[in-house]
Tab-separated table of C-alpha atoms in Angstrom:
chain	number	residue	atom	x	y	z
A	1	UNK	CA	47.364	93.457	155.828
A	2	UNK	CA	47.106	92.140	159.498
A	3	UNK	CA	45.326	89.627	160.882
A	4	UNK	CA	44.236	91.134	164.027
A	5	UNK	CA	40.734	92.681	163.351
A	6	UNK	CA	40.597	94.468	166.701
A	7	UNK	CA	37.641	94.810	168.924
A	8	UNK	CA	34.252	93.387	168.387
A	9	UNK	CA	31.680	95.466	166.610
A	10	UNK	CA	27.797	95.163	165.906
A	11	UNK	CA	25.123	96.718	163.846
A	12	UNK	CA	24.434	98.666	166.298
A	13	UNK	CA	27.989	100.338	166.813
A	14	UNK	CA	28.645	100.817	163.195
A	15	UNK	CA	25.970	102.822	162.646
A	16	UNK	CA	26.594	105.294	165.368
A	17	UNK	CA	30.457	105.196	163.979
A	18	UNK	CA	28.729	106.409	160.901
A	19	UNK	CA	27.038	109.207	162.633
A	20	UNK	CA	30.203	109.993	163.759
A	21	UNK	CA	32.366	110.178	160.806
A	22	UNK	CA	29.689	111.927	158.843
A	23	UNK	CA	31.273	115.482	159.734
A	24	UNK	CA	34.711	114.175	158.789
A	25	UNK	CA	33.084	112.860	155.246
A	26	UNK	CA	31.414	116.802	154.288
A	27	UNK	CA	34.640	118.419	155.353
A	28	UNK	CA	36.897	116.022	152.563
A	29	UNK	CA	33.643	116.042	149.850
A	30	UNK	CA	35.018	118.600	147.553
A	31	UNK	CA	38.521	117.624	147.795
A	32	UNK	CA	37.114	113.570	147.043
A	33	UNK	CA	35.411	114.933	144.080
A	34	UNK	CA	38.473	116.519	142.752
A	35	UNK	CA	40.609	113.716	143.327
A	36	UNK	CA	38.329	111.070	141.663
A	37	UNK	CA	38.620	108.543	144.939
A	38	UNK	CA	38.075	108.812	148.354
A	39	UNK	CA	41.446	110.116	150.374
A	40	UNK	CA	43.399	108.702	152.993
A	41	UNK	CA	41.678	110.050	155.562
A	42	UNK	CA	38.280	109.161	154.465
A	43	UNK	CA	39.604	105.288	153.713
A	44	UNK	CA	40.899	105.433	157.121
A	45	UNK	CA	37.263	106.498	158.448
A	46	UNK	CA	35.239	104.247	156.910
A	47	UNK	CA	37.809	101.461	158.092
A	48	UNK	CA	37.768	102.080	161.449
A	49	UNK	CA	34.310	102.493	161.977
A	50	UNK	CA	33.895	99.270	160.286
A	51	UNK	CA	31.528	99.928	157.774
A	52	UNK	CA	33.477	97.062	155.881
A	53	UNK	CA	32.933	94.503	157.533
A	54	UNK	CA	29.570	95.091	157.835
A	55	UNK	CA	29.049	91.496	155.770
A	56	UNK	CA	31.567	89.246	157.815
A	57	UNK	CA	30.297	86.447	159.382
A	58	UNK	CA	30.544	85.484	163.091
A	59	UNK	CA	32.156	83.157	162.888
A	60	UNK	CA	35.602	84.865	162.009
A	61	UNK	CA	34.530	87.459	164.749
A	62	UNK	CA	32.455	89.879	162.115
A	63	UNK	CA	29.589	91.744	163.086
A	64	UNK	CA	26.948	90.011	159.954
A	65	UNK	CA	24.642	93.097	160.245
A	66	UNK	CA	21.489	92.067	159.194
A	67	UNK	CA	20.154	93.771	155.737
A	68	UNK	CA	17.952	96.096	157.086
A	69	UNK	CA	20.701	98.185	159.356
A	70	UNK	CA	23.860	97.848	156.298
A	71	UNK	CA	20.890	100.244	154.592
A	72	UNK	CA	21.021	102.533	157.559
A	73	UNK	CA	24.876	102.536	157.660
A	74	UNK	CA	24.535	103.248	153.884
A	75	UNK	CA	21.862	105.642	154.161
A	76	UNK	CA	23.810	107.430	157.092
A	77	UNK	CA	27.242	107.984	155.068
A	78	UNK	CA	25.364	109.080	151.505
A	79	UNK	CA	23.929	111.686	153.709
A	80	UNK	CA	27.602	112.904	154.571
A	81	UNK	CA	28.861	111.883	150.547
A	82	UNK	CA	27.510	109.892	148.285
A	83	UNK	CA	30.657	108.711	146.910
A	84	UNK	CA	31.798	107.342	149.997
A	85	UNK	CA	28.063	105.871	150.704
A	86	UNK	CA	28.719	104.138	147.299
A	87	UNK	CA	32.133	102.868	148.010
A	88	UNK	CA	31.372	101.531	151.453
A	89	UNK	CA	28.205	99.416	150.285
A	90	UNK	CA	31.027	97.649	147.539
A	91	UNK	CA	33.575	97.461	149.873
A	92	UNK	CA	31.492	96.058	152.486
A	93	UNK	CA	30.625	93.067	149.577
A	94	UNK	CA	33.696	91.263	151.487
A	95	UNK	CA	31.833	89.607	153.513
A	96	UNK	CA	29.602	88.427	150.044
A	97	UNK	CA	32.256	87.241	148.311
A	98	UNK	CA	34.312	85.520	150.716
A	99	UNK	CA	31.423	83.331	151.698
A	100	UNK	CA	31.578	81.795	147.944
A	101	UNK	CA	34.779	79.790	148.218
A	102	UNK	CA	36.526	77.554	150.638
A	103	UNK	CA	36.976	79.232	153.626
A	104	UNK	CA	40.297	78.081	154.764
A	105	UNK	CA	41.194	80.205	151.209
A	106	UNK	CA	38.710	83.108	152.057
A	107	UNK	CA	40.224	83.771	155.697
A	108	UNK	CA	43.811	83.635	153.534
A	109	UNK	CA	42.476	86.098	151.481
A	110	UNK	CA	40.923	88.056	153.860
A	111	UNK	CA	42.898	87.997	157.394
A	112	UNK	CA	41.583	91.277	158.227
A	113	UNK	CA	37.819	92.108	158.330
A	114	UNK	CA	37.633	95.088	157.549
A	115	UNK	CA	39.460	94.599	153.938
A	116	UNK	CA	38.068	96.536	150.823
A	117	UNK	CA	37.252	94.348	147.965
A	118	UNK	CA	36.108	96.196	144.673
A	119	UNK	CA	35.877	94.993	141.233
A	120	UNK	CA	33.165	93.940	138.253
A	121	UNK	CA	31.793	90.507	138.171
A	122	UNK	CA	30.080	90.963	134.068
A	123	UNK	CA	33.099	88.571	132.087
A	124	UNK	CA	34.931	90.813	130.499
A	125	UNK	CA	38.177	88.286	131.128
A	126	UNK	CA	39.249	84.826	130.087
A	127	UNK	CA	40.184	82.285	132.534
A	128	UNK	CA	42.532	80.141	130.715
A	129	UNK	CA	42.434	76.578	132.080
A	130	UNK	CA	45.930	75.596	133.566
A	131	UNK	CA	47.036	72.909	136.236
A	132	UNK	CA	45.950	73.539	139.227
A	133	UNK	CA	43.675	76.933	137.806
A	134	UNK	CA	43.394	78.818	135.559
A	135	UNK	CA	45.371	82.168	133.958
A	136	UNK	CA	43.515	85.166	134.264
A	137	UNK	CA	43.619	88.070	131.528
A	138	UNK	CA	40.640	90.993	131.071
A	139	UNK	CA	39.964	94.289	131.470
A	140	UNK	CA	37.471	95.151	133.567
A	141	UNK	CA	35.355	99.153	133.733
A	142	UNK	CA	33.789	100.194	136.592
A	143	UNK	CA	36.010	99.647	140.088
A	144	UNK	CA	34.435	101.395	142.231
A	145	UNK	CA	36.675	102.290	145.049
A	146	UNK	CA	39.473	100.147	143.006
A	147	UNK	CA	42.169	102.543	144.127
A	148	UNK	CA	41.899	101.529	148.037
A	149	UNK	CA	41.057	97.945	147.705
A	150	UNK	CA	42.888	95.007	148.804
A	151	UNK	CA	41.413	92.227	146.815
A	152	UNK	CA	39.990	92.901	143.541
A	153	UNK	CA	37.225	90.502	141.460
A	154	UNK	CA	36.359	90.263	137.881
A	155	UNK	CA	33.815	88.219	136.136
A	156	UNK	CA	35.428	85.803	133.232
A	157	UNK	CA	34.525	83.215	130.223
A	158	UNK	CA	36.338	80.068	131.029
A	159	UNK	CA	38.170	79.151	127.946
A	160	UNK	CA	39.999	75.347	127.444
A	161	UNK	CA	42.859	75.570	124.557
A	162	UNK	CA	41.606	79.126	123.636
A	163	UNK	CA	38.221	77.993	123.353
A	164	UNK	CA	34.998	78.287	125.593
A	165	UNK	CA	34.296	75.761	127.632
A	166	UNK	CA	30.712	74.958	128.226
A	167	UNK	CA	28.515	73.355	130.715
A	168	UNK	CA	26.108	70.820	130.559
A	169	UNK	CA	23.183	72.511	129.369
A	170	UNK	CA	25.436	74.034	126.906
A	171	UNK	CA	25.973	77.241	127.562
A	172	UNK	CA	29.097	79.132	128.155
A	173	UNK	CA	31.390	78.759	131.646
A	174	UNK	CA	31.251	81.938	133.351
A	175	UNK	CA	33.707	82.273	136.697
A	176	UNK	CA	34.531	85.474	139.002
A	177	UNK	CA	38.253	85.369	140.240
A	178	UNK	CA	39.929	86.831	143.792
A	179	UNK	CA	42.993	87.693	143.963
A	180	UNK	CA	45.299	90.477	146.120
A	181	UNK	CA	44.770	94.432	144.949
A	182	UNK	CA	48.696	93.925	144.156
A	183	UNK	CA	48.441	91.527	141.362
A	184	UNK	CA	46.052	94.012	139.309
A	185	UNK	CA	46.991	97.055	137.799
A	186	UNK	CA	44.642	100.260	138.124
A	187	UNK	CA	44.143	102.462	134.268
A	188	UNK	CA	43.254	106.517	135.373
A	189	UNK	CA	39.974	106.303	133.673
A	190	UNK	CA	36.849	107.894	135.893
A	191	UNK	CA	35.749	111.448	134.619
A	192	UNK	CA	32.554	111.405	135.451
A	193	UNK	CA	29.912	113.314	135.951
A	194	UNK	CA	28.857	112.237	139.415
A	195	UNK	CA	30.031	109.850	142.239
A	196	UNK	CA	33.370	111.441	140.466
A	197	UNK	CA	34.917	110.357	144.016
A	198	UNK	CA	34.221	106.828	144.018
A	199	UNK	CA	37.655	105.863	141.885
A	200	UNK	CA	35.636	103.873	139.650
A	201	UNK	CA	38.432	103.341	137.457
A	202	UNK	CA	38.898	100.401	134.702
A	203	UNK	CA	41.471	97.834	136.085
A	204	UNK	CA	43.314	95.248	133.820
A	205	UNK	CA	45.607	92.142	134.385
A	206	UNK	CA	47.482	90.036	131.879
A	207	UNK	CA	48.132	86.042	131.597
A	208	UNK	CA	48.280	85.892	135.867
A	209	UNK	CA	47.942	82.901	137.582
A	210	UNK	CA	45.005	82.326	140.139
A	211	UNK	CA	44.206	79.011	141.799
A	212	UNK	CA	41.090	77.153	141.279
A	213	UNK	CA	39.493	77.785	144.836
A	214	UNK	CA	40.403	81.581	144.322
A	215	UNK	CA	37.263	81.701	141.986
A	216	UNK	CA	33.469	81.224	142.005
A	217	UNK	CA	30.394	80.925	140.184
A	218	UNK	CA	26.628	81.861	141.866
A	219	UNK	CA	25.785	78.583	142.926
A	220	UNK	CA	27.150	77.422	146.246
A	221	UNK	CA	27.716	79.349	149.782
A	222	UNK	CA	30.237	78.165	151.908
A	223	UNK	CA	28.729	79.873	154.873
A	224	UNK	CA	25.146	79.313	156.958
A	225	UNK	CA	23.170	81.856	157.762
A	226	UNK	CA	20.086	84.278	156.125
A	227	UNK	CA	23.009	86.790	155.083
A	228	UNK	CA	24.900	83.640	152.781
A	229	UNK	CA	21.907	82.123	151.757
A	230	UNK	CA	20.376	83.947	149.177
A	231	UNK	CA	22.663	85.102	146.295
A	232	UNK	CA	20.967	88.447	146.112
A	233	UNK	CA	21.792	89.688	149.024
A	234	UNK	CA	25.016	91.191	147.766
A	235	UNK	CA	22.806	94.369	145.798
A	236	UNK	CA	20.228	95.427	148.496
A	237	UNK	CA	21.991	97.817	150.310
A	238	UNK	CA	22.856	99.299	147.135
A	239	UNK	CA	19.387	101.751	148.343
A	240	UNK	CA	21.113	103.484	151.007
A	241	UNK	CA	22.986	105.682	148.822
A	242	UNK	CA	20.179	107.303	146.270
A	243	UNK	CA	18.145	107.086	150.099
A	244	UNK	CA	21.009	108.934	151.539
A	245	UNK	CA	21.890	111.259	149.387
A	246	UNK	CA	18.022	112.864	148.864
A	247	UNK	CA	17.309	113.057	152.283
A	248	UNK	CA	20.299	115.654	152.741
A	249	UNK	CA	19.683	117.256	149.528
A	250	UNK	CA	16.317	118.089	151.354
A	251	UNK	CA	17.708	119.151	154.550
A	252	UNK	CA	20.292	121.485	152.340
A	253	UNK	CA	17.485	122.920	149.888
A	254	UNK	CA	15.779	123.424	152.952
A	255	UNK	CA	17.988	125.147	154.619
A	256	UNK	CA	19.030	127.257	151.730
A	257	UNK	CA	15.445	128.761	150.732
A	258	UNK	CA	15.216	129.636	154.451
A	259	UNK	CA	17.487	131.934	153.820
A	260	UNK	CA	16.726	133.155	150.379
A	261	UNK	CA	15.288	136.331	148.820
A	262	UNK	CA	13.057	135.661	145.452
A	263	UNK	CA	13.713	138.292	142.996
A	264	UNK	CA	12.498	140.652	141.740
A	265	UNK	CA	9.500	140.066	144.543
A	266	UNK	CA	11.633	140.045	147.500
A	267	UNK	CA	9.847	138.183	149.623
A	268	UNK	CA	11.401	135.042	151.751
A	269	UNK	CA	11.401	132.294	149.550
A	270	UNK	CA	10.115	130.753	152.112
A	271	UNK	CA	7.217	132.677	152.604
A	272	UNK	CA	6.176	131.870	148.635
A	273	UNK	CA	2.783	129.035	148.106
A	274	UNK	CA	5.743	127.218	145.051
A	275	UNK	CA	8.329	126.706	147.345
A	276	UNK	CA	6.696	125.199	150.102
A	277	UNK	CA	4.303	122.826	147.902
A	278	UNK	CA	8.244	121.859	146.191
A	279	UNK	CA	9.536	121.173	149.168
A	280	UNK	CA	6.840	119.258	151.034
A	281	UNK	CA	6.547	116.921	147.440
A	282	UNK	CA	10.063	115.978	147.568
A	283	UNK	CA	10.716	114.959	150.816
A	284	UNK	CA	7.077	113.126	150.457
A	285	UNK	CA	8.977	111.206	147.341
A	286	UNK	CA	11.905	110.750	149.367
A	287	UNK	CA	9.935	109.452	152.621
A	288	UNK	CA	7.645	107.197	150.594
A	289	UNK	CA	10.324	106.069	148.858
A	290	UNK	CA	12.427	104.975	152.033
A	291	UNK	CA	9.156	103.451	153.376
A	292	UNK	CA	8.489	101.193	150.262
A	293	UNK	CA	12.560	99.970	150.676
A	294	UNK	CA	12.449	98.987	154.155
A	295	UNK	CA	9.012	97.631	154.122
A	296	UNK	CA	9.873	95.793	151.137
A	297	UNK	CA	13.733	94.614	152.087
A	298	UNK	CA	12.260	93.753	155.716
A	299	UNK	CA	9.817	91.601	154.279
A	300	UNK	CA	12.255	89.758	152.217
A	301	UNK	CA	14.305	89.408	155.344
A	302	UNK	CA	11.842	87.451	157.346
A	303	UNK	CA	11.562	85.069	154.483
A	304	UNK	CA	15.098	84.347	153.918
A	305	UNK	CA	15.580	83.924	157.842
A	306	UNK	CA	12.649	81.785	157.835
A	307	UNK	CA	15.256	79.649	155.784
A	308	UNK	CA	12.976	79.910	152.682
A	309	UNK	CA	14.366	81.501	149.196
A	310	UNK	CA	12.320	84.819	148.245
A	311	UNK	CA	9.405	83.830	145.592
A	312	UNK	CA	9.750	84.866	142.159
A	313	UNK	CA	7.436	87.773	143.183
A	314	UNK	CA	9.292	89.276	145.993
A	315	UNK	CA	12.315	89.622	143.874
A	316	UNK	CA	10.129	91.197	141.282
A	317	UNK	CA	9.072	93.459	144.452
A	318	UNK	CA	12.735	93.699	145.044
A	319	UNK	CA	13.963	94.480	141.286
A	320	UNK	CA	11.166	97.085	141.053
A	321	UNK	CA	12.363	98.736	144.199
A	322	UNK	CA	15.566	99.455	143.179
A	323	UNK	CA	14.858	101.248	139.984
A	324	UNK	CA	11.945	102.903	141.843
A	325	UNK	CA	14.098	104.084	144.587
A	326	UNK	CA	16.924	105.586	142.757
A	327	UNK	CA	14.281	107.225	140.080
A	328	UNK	CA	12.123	109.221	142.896
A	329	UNK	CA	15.094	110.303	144.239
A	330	UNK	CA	16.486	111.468	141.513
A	331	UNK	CA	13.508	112.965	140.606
A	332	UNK	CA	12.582	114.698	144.180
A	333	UNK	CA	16.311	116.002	144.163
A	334	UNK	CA	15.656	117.607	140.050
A	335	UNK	CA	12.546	119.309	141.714
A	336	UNK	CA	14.804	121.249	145.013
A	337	UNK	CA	17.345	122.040	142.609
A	338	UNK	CA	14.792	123.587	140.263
A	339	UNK	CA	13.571	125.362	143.008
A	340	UNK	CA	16.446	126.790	144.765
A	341	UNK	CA	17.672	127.433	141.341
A	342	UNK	CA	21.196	129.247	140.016
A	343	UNK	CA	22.652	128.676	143.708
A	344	UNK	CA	22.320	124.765	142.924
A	345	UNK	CA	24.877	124.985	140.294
A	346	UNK	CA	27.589	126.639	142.282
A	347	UNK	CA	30.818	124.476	143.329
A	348	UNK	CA	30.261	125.823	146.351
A	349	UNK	CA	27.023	124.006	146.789
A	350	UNK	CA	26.269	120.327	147.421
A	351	UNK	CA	22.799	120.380	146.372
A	352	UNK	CA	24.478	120.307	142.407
A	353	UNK	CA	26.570	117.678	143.614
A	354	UNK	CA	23.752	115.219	144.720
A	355	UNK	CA	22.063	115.876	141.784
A	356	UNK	CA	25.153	114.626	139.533
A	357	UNK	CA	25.631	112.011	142.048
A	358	UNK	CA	21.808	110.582	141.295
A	359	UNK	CA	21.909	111.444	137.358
A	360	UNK	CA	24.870	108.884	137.653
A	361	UNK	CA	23.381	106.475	139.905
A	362	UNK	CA	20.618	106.025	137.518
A	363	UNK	CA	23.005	104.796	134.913
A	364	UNK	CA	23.702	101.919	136.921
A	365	UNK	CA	21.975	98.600	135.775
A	366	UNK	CA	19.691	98.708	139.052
A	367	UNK	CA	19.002	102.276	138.136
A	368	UNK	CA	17.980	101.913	134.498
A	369	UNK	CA	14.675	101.986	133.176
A	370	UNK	CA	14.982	98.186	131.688
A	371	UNK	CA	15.089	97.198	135.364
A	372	UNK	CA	11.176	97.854	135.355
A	373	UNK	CA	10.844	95.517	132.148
A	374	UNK	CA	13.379	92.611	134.847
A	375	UNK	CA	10.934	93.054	137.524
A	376	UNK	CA	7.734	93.368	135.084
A	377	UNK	CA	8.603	89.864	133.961
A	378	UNK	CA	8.705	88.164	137.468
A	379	UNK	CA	5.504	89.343	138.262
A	380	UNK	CA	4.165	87.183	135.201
A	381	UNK	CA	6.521	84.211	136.100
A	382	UNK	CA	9.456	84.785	134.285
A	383	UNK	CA	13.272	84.609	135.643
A	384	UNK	CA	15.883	87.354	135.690
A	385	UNK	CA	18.268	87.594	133.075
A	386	UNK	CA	20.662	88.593	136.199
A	387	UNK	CA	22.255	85.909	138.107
A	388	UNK	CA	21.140	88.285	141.564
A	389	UNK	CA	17.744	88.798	141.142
């Protein structure tokens, strides 16, 4: 990995990089999808138009987009692929997760900005306390973009003599450990049914050594600024990629019915009163939808660079936005493809694809249904069961 990180970049730039790379990221779709991760050349894209380093702090010479824009960079490659939408919003968590320990260790770790990091921070390992660490065993689902990272996470129970070992108020040690893609090993598990190209493969590692200030818990930031300060930041840009991924699943329903002959009528489907009212309702889901997330995320911006934590009922907001994002997306994108019908669920067309790629998005925990009941119970005063919210 080198240490150079090349020429300066901002918000600004990686965004129209984005743009830019978009054509490159339809072309390699199909062969992602069949491949189960993105390929070289898509990597190699989002690298160098530094949608990973999108988090990285100034002060190592990173761009630290604000919240608002890494949606827009989000938004702008789901448009082009979902899967590599998805896999640039994790990767870009580098700049997250580095801020959490010591960062003498995190510049170590990361001497190039625009380094992937992927992994699962639920404790499905042990950390094994050892002098001077701990040893690390676990195996760990869900890697999204696993296959092309350099340092991979995973969330552990800190165990003392085989045991747990508990904190003060009793309850069990939990701890997320760093270390180099080259000390885990990666198991060929992701058949999916959508964001098949995201590599979100389980990874494992057995009895390995990792040093005390490689790992982290979600209490401290080592780092000032709005985009360290708050713990939650890491998820929010997680809405650029059900945002993304609608908006050109209207533009490609669109531009299919244009061309489309109902039968047996034969009349434009254009021309017919269904169509139309389908496709002005979803992209009103889709634009309401993105105006809710921004409006809402903005808002929660302004407080945290206010230097005030979000209330208890903006992360409700925030918890309820998620869910509601990815679900009238989902559900605006059901509605084209039931419109545009049997052409939908040709290879050929991505319209099927973005459908798959939202049915799977909603299986993710800030997709589910439950997170309504999570953001119910902050409105009547009640904390998140997750650490990020």
């Amino acid at each position: 990995m080198k240490v150079d990180s090349g020429p300066a970049l901002d918000g600004a730039t990686i965004l129209a990089n984005a743009v830019r790379i978009g054509p490159l990221l339809r072309e390699h779709a199909a062969e992602v999808e069949a491949a189960r991760r993105l390929t070289g050349p898509v990597v190699n894209a989002l690298r160098s138009a530094g949608v990973f380093r999108m988090a990285m702090p100034a002060t190592w010479g990173g761009p630290e987009v604000d919240i608002c824009r890494q949606i827009e960079i989000v938004e702008t490659l789901s448009r082009a692929d979902a899967s590599a939408g998805w896999c640039a919003q994790i990767g870009a968590d580098s700049g997250y997760y580095s801020a959490n320990i010591e960062q003498a260790t995190a510049r170590s770790l990361y001497p190039d900005l625009d380094a992937v990091t992927a992994g699962w921070l639920t404790p499905a390992g042990t950390l094994e306390v050892c002098d001077g660490g701990y040893r690390l065993s676990g195996r760990w689902s869900f890697g999204s973009g696993v296959t092309h990272a350099d340092v991979i996470v995973g969330g552990a129970r800190v165990t003392e003599n085989g045991s747990p070992r508990l904190l003060a108020d009793g309850t069990p040690e939990r701890r997320i450990a760093m270390l180099p893609a080259a000390q885990w090993d990666v198991l060929d598990t992701w058949r999916s049914l959508g964001l098949t190209g995201s590599g979100s493969h389980d990874y494992t590692i057995t009895d390995t050594f990792v040093p005390a200030e490689n790992t982290w818990d979600h209490g401290r930031s080592y780092r000032s600024g709005p985009l360290y300060s708050w713990r939650g930041m890491v998820v929010v840009n997680f809405v650029g990629v059900p945002l993304g991924t609608a908006l050109d699943a209207c533009d490609v329903a669109t531009s299919i019915l244009d061309a489309k002959v109902l039968m047996p009528e034969m009349i434009p489907a254009r021309d017919a009163p269904r169509v139309r009212a389908a496709v002005a309702r979803a992209r009103a889901m889709v634009g309401a939808a993105r105006s809710y997330a921004y409006d809402t995320v903005s808002t929660v911006w302004s407080v945290i660079v206010a230097g005030d934590d979000p209330s208890i009922g903006q992360r409700a907001q925030l918890a309820g936005l998620f869910v509601h994002t990815v679900s009238e997306c989902r559900t605006a994108v059901r509605l084209l493809v039931d419109t545009v019908g049997s052409v939908a669920v040709q290879d050929e067309c991505s319209l099927g694809r973005q459908m798959r790629d939202l049915d799977t998005i909603a299986q993710h925990t800030l997709g589910k249904s439950r997170m309504w009941e999570w953001a119910g119970a902050m409105y009547f005063g009640q904390n998140s069961p997750s650490p990020l919210l």
